[in-house]
Coordinates of C-alpha atoms and ligand atoms in Angstrom, one line a residue:
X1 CA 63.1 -8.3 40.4
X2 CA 66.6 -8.5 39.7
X3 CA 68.6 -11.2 41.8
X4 CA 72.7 -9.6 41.7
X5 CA 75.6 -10.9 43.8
X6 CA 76.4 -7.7 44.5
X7 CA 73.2 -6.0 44.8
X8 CA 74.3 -2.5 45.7
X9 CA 75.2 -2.1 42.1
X10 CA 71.8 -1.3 41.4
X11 CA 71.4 2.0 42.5
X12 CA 67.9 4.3 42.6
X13 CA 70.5 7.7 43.6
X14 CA 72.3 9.2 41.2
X15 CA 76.3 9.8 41.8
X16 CA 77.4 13.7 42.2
X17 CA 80.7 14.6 43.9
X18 CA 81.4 11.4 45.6
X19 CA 78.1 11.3 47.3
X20 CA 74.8 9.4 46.5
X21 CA 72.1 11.3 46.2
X22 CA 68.0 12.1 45.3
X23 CA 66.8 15.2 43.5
X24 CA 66.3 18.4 45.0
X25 CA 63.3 18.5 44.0
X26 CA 62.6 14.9 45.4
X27 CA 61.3 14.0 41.8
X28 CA 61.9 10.7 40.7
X29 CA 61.6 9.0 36.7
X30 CA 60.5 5.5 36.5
X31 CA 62.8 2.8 35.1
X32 CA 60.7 0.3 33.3
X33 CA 61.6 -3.6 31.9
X34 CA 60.9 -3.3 28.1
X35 CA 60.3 -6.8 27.6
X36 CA 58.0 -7.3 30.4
X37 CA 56.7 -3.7 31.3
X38 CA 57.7 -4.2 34.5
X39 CA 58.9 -1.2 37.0
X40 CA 62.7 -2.1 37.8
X41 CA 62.8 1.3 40.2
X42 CA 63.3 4.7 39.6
X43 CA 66.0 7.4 39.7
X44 CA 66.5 11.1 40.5
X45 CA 65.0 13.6 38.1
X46 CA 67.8 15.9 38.3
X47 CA 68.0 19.2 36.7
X48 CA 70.7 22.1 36.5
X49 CA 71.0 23.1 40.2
X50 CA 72.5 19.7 40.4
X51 CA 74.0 19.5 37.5
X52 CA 76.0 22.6 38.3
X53 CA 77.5 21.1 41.5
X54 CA 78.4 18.2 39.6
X55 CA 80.5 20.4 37.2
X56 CA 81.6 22.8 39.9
X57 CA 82.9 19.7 41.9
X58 CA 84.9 18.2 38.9
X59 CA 87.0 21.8 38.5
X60 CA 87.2 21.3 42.7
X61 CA 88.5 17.7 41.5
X62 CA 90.5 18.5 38.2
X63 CA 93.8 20.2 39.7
X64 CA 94.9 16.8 41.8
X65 CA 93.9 14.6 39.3
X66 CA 95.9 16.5 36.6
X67 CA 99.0 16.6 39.2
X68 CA 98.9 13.2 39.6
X69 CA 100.8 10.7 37.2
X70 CA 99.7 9.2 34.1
X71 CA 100.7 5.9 35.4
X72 CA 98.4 6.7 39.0
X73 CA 95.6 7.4 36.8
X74 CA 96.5 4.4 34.8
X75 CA 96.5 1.9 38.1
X76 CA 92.9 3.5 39.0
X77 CA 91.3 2.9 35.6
X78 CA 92.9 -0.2 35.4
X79 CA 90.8 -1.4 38.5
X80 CA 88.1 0.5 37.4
X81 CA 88.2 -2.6 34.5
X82 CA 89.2 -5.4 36.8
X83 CA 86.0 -4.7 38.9
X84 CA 83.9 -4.2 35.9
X85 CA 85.1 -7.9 34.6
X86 CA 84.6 -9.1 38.2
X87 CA 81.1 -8.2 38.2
X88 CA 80.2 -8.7 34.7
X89 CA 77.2 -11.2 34.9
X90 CA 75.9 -8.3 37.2
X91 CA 76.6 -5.9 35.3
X92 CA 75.0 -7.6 31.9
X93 CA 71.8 -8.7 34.0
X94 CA 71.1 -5.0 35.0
X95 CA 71.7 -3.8 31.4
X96 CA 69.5 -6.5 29.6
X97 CA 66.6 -6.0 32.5
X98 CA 66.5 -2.0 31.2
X99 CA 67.6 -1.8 27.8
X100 CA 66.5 -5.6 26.6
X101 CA 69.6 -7.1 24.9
X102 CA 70.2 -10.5 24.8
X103 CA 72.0 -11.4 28.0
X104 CA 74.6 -12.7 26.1
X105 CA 74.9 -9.3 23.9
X106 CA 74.5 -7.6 27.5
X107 CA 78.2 -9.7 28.4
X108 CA 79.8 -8.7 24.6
X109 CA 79.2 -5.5 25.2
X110 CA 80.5 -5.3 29.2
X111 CA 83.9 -6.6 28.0
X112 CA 83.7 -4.3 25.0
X113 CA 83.2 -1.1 27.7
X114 CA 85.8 -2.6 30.0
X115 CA 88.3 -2.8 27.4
X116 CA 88.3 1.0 27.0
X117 CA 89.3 1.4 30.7
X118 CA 91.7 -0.9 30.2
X119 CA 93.1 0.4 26.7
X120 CA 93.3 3.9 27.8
X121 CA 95.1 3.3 31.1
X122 CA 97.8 2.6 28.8
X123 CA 97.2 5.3 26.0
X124 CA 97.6 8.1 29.0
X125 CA 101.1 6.9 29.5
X126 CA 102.0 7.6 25.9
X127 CA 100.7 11.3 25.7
X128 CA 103.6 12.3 24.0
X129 CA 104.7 16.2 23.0
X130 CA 107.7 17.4 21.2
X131 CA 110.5 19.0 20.9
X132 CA 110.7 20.8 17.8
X133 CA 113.9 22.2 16.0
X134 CA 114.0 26.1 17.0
X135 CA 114.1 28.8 14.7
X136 CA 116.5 31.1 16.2
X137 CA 119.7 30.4 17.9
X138 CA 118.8 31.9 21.3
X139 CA 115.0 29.8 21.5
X140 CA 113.8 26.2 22.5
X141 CA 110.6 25.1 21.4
X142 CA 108.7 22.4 23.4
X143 CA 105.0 21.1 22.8
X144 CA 103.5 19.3 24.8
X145 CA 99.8 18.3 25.4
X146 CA 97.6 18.7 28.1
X147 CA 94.5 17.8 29.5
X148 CA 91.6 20.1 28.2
X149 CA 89.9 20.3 31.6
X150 CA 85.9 19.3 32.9
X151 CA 83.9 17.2 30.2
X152 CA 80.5 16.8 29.9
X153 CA 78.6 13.7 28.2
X154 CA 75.6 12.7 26.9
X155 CA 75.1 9.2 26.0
X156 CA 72.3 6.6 24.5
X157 CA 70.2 4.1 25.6
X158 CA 71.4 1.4 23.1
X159 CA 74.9 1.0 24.6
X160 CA 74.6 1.9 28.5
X161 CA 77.7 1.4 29.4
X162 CA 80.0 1.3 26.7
X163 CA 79.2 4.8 25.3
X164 CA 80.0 6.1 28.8
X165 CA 83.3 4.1 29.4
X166 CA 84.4 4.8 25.6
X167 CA 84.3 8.4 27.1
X168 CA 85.9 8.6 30.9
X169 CA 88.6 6.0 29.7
X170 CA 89.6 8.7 27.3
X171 CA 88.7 11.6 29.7
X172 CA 90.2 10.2 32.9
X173 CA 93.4 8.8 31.1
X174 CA 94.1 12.6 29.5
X175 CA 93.7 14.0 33.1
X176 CA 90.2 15.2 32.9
X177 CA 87.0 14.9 34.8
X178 CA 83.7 14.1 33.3
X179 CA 80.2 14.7 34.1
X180 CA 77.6 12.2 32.8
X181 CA 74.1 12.3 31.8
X182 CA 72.9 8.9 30.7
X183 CA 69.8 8.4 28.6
X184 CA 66.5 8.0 31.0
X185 CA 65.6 4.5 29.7
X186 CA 69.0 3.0 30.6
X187 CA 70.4 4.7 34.0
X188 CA 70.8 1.5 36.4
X189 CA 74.0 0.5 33.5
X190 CA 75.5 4.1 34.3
X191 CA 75.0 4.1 37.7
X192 CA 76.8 0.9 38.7
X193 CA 79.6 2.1 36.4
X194 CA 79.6 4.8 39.3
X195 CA 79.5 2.4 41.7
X196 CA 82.7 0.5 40.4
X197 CA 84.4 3.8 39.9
X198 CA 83.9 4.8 43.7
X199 CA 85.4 1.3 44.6
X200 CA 88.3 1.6 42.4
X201 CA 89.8 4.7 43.9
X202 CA 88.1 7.4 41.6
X203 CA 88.4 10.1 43.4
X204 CA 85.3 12.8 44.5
X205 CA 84.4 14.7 41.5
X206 CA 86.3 13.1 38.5
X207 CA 83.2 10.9 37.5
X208 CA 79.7 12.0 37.8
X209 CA 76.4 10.8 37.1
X210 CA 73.7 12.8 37.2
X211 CA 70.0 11.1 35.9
X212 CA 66.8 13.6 34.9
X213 CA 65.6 16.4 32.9
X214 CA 67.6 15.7 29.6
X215 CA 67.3 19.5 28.2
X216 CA 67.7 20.7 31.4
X217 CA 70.9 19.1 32.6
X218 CA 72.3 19.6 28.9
X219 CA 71.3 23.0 28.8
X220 CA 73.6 23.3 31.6
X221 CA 76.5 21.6 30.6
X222 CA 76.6 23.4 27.2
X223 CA 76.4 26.6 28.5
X224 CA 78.7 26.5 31.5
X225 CA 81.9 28.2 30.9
X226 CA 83.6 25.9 33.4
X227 CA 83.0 22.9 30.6
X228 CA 85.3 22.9 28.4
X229 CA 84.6 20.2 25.8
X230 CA 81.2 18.3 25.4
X231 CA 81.0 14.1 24.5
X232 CA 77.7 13.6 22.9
X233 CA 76.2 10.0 21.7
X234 CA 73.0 9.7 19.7
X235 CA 70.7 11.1 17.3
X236 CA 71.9 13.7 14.5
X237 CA 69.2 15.7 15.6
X238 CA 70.0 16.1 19.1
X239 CA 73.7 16.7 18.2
X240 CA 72.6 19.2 16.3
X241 CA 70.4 21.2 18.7
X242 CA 73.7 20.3 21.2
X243 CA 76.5 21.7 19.2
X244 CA 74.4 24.8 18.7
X245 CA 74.1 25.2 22.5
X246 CA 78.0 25.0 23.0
X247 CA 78.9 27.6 19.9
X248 CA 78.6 30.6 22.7
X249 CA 81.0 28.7 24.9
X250 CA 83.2 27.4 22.1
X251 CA 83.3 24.1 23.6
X252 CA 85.5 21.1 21.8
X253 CA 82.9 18.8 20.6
X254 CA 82.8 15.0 19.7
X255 CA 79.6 13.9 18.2
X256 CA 78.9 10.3 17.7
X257 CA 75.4 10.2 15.7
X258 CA 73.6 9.0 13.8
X259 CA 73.6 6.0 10.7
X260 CA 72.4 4.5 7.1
X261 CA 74.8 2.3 6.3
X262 CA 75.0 0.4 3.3
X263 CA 75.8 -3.3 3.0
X264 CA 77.0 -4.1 -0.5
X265 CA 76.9 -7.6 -1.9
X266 CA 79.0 -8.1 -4.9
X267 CA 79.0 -11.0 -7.6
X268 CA 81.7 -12.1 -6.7
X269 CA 81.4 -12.9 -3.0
X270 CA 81.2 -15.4 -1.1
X271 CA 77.6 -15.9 -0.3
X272 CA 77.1 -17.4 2.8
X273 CA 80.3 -15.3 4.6
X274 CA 78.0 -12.3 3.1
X275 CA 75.1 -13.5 5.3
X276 CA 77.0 -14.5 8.4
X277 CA 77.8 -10.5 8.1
X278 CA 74.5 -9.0 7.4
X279 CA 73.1 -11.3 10.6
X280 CA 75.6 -9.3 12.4
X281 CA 75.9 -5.4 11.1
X282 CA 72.1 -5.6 10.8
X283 CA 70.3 -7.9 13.5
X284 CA 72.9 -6.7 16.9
X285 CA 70.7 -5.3 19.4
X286 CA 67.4 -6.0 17.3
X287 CA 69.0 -3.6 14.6
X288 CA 69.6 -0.9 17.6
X289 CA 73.0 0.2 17.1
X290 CA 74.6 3.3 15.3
X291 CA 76.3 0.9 12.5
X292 CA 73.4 -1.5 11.8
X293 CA 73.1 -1.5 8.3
X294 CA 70.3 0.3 6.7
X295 CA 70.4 -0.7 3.1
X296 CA 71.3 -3.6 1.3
X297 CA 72.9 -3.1 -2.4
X298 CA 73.2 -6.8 -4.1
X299 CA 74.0 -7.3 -7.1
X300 CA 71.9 -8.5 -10.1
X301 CA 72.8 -12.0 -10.6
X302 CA 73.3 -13.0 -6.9
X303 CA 70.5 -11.0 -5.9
X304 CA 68.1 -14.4 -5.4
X305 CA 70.4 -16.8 -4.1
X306 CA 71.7 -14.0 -1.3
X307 CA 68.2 -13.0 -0.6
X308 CA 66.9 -16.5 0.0
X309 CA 70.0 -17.3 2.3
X310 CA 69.3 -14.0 4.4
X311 CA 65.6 -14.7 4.7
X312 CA 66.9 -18.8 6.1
X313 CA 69.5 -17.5 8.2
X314 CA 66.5 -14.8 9.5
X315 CA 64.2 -17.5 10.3
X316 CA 66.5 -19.0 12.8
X317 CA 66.8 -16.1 15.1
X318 CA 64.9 -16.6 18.0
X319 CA 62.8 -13.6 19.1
X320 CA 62.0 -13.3 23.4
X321 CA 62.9 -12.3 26.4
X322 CA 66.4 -11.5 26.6
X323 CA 67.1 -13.0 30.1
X324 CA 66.1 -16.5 28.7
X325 CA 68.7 -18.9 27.0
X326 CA 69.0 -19.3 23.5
X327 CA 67.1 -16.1 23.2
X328 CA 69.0 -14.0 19.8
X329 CA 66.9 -10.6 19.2
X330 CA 65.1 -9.0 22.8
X331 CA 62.3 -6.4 22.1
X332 CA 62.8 -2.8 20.8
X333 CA 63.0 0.2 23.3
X334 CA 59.2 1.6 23.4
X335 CA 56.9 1.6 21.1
X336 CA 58.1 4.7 19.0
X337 CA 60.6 2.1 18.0
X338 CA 58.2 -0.3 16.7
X339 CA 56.0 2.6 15.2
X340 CA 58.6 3.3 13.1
X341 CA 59.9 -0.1 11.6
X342 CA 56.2 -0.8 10.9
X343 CA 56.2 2.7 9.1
X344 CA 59.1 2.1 7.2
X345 CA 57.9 -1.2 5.9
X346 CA 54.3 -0.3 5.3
X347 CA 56.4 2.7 2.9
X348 CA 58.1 -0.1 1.5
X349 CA 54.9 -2.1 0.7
X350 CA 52.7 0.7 -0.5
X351 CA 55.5 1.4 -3.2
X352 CA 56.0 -2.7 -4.4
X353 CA 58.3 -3.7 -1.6
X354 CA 57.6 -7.4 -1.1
X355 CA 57.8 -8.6 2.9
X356 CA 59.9 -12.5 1.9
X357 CA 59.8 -12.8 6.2
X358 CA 58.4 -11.4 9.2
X359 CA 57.1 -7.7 8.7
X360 CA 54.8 -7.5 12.0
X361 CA 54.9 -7.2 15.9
X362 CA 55.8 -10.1 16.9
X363 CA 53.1 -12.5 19.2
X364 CA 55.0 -12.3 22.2
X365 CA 53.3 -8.5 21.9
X366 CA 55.2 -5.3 24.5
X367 CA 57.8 -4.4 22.2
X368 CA 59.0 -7.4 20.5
X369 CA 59.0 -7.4 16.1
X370 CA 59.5 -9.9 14.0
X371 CA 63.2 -10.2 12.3
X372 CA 62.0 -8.9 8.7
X373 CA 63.2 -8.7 5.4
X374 CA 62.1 -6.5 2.3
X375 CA 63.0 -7.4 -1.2
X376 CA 62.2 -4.8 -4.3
X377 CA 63.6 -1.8 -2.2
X378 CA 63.9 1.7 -3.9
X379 CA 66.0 4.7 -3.1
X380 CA 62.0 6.5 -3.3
X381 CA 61.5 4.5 0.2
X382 CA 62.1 6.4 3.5
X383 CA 64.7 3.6 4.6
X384 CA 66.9 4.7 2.1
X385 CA 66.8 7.9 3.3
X386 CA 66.1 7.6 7.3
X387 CA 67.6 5.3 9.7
X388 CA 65.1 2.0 11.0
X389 CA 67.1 1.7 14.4
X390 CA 65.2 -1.7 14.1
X391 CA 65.0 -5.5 12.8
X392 CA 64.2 -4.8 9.2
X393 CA 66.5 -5.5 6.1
X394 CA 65.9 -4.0 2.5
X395 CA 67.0 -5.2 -0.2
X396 CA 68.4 -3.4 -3.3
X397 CA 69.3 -4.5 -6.5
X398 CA 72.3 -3.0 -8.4
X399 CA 74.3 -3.8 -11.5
X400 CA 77.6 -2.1 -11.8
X401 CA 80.0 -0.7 -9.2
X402 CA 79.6 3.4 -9.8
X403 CA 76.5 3.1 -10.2
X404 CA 76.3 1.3 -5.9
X405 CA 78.9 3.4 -4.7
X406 CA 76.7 6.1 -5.7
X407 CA 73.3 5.0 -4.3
X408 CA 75.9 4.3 -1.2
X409 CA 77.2 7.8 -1.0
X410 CA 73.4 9.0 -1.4
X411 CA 72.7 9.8 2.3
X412 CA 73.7 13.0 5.0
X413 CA 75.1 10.5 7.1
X414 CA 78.9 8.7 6.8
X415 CA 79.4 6.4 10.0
X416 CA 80.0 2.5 8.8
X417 CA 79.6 0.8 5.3
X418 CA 80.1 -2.4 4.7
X419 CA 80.8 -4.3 1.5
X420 CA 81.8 -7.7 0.5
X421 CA 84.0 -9.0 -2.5
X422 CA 87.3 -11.1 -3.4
X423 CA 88.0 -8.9 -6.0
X424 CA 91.4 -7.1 -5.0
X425 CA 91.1 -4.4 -7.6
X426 CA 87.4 -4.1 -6.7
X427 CA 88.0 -3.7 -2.4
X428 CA 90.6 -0.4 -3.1
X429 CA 88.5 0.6 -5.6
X430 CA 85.2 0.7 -3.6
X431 CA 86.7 1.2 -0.1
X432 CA 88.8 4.8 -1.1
X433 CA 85.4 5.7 -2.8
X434 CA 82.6 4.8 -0.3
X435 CA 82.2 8.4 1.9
X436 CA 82.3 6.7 5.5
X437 CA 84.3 7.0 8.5
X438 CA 84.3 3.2 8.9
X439 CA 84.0 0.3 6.3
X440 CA 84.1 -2.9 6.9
X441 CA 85.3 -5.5 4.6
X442 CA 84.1 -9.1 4.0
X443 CA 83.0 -8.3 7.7
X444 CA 79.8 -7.2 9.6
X445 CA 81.5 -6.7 12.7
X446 CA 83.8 -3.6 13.0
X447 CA 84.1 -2.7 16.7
X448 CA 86.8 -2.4 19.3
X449 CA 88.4 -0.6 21.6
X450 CA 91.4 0.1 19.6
X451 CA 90.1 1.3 16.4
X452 CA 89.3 4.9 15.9
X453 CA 85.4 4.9 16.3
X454 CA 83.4 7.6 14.1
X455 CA 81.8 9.3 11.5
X456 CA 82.2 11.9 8.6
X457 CA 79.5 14.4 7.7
X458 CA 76.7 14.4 9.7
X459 CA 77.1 11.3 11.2
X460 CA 79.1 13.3 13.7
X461 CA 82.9 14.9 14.6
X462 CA 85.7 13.1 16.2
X463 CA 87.3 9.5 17.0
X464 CA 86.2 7.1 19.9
X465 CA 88.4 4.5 21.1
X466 CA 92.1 3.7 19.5
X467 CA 95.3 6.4 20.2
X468 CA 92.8 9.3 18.3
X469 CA 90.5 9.0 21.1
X470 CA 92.9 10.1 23.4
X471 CA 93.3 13.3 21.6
X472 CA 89.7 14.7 21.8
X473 CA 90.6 15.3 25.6
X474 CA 94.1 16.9 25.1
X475 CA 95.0 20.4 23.9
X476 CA 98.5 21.2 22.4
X477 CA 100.2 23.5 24.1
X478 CA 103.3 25.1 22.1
X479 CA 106.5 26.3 24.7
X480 CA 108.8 29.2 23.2
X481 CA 111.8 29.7 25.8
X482 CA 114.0 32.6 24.5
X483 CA 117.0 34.5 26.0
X484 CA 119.2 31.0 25.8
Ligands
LIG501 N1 77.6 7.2 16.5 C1 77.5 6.4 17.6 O1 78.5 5.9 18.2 C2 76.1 6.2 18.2 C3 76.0 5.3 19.2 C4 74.7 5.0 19.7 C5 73.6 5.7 19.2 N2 73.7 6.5 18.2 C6 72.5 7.2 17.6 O2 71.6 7.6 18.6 C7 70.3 7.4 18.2 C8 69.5 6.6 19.1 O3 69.8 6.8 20.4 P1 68.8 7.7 21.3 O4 67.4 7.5 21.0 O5 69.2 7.6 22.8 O6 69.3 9.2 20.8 P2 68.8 10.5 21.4 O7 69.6 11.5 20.7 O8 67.3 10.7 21.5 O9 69.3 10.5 23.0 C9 70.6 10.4 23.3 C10 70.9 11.1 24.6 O10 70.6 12.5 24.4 C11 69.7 12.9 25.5 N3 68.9 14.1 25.0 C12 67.8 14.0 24.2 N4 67.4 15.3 24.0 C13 68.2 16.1 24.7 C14 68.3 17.6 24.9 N5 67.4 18.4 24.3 N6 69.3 18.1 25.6 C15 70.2 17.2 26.2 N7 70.2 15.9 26.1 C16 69.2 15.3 25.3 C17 68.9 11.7 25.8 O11 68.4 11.9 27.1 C18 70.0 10.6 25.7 O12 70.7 10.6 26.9 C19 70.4 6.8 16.8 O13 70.3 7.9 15.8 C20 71.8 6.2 16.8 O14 72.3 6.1 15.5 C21 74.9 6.8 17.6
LIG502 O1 75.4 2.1 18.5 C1 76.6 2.4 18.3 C2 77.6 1.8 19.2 O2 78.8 2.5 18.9 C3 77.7 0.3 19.0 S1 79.2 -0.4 18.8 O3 80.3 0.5 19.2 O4 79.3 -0.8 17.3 O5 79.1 -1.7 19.6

């Protein structure tokens, strides 16, 4: 079990209204360990009676937290992030116990969630309008922006608290409630977010957290007409089937989904800062995250010496439970995530990919894989096409720029690329051409608070984090005074 200095953050009620509470219907969902199996508790399965008190008390809630300043929503969120800092080590221990993270990954991505609290505290204070130069003698036009009223999200597993703070940061800074669903595996991270919130002065209604019956607590946020814009994290297909539900309701929309991004080794880079990045954009949360890379492009003549310092620096990561020290890649989330790494690379096999490390469950058995790498990879192989959302790396050969930025460009998806070269020329070349919302350069690491966070085509709509994000939970509203 779980030893916490502050054990009331782990919480087995979810958070409506101000109040802590079960299910109507009693029901609970279990909440298990996925490196040990273990039960770590259980939490209300919820549905959409609840769900529509949640968002019937956040329009109770909206009209006083609209009226109040940007700079008294500011001082709330910014204790919102001093508690979340305070209690960090708890925070990370109740996130690696249910999602399986590295503790130290667990930590990274605590300060990473706080930091949106504390960036848009500030950003609120700087929702500016305008004043725009009239077009007749006797008008004055004004615009000014305004919050866009109750918000609903729906977030992942893979970043429990982060994907929810990246959202009420934005929400509560712009003067808007939010309603939260959190995914089923991971609700102990949302739920001491709640707890934190309650404790900083968040007042009764403005955050939610309601845990259970995924389609029908989003069923109900998509077609109430009192939400006005939905926040949705995860799969492409889920975002689909969500933004389909909202087109009766014309709800604003941001959609953070899904990934296959290429990595892209060029001749002329430099080698081992090449691998340092691929270790990082691919192996982060066992190869769990929305911008893990998916495809490796190298290039002809630097395709052996890369590939044999990838499979070295692979060998050293160290594969266990992520509570122990030392430990660099935790287990998977269930075993549909293992089922399909170990389908990808038997594709990859059965079509001449060669395995040059790992490739199989790991011994430690649960849900723990072995750190792999696939050399020989073709764009005929369902990695090229699907994303792995796991620990395995294929590699690509290529031989001149078009023709990479065009295997690069081959996918539905456009969330992160990465590529690496000195080559000045080259990097404005291949940056303005790769179809991406995010590319990283001679880096494998691309995420912060104050960087606008998304995807083009269907890797989703919108901006995360940074002054855009702010704007996803404002609406411009355009003042004509005549009769002057
Ligand atoms: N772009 C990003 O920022 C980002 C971040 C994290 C994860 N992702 C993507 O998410 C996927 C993995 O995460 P996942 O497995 O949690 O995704 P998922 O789409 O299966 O689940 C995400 C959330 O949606 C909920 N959900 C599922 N079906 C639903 C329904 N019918 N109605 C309402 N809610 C429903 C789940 O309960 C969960 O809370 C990957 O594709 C990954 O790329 C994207
Ligand atoms: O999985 C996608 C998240 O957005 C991860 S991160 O923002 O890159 O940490």
């Amino acid at each position: 079990m779980l030893t916490l200095k502050k054990p009331d953050l782990l919480r087995q009620q979810a958070y409506l209204n101000g109040q802590w509470c079960d299910a109507d219907s009693a029901q609970t969902i279990a909440v298990h360990n996925p490196a040990t199996g273990e039960l770590l508790g259980t939490v209300p399965c919820m549905g959409a009676a609840e769900t529509r008190r949640a968002i019937e008390g956040a329009q109770t809630a909206w009209g006083a937290w609209r009226a109040m300043t940007a700079k008294e929503r500011a001082a709330i969120l910014r204790r919102w992030f001093e508690l979340m800092t305070e209690h960090a080590q708890d925070l990370a221990l109740i996130m690696t116990a249910e999602q399986g993270k590295p503790l130290a990954e667990s930590k990274g991505e605590i300060a990473y969630g706080a930091a949106f609290l504390e960036w848009f505290a500030e950003e609120g204070k700087r929702a500016y309008g305008d004043v725009i130069p009239s077009f007749a003698r006797d008008r004055r036009v004004v615009v000014t922006r305004e919050p866009i009223g109750v918000c609903a999200a729906i977030t992942p597993w893979n970043f429990p608290s982060s994907m929810i703070t990246r959202k009420a940061g934005a929400a509560l800074a712009a003067g808007c409630p939010l309603v939260v669903k959190p995914a089923e595996q991971t609700p102990f991270s949302a739920l001491a977010l709640a707890v934190l919130a309650e404790q900083a002065g968040v007042p009764a209604g403005v955050f939610s957290v309601l845990t259970g019956d995924a389609p029908a607590i989003g069923g109900e946020m998509t077609s109430s007409p009192i939400v006005r814009k939905l926040s949705f994290t995860g799969s492409t297909e889920v975002g689909r089937l969500l933004m389909r539900q909202c087109a009766p309701s014309i709800k604003k929309l941001s959609l953070e989904l899904g990934g296959n991004a290429p990595f892209i080794v060029f001749d002329d880079a430099d080698l081992d800062a090449a691998v340092e990045g691929a270790i990082a954009s691919k192996y982060r949360n066992a190869g769990q995250t929305c911008v893990c890379t998916n495809r490796f492009y190298v290039q002809d003549s630097v395709y052996d010496a890369f590939s044999r310092k990838l499979v070295e620096a692979v060998g050293k990561l160290r594969v266990g439970n992520g509570l122990e020290d030392g430990v660099t890649q935790g287990p998977l989330i269930d075993e549909a995530a293992v089922a399909k790494v170990q389908e990808h690379i038997a594709d990859a096999v059965a079509q001449g990919g060669r395995v040059l490390i790992g490739g199989e469950p790991h011994a430690l058995g649960h849900t723990f894989f072995q750190p792999t790498v696939v050399a020989d990879a073709l764009p005929t192989m369902k990695f090229a096409r699907e994303e792995t959302f796991g620990p395995l790396a294929p590699l690509f050969r290529f031989s001149d720029d078009a023709d990479v930025v065009r295997m690069a460009n081959d996918t539905e998806y456009g969330l992160a690329a990465y590529f690496y070269s000195r080559d000045l020329g080259r990097v404005w070349r291949v940056a303005e051409a790769l179809e991406y919302g995010m590319v990283g350069i001679n880096t494998g690491l691309i995420s912060n608070e104050a960087v606008p966070f998304g995807g083009v085509k269907q890797s989703g709509l919108g901006r995360e984090g940074s002054h855009y994000g702010l704007d996803d939970y404002l609406v411009v509203k355009y003042l004509c005074m005549g009769g002057l």
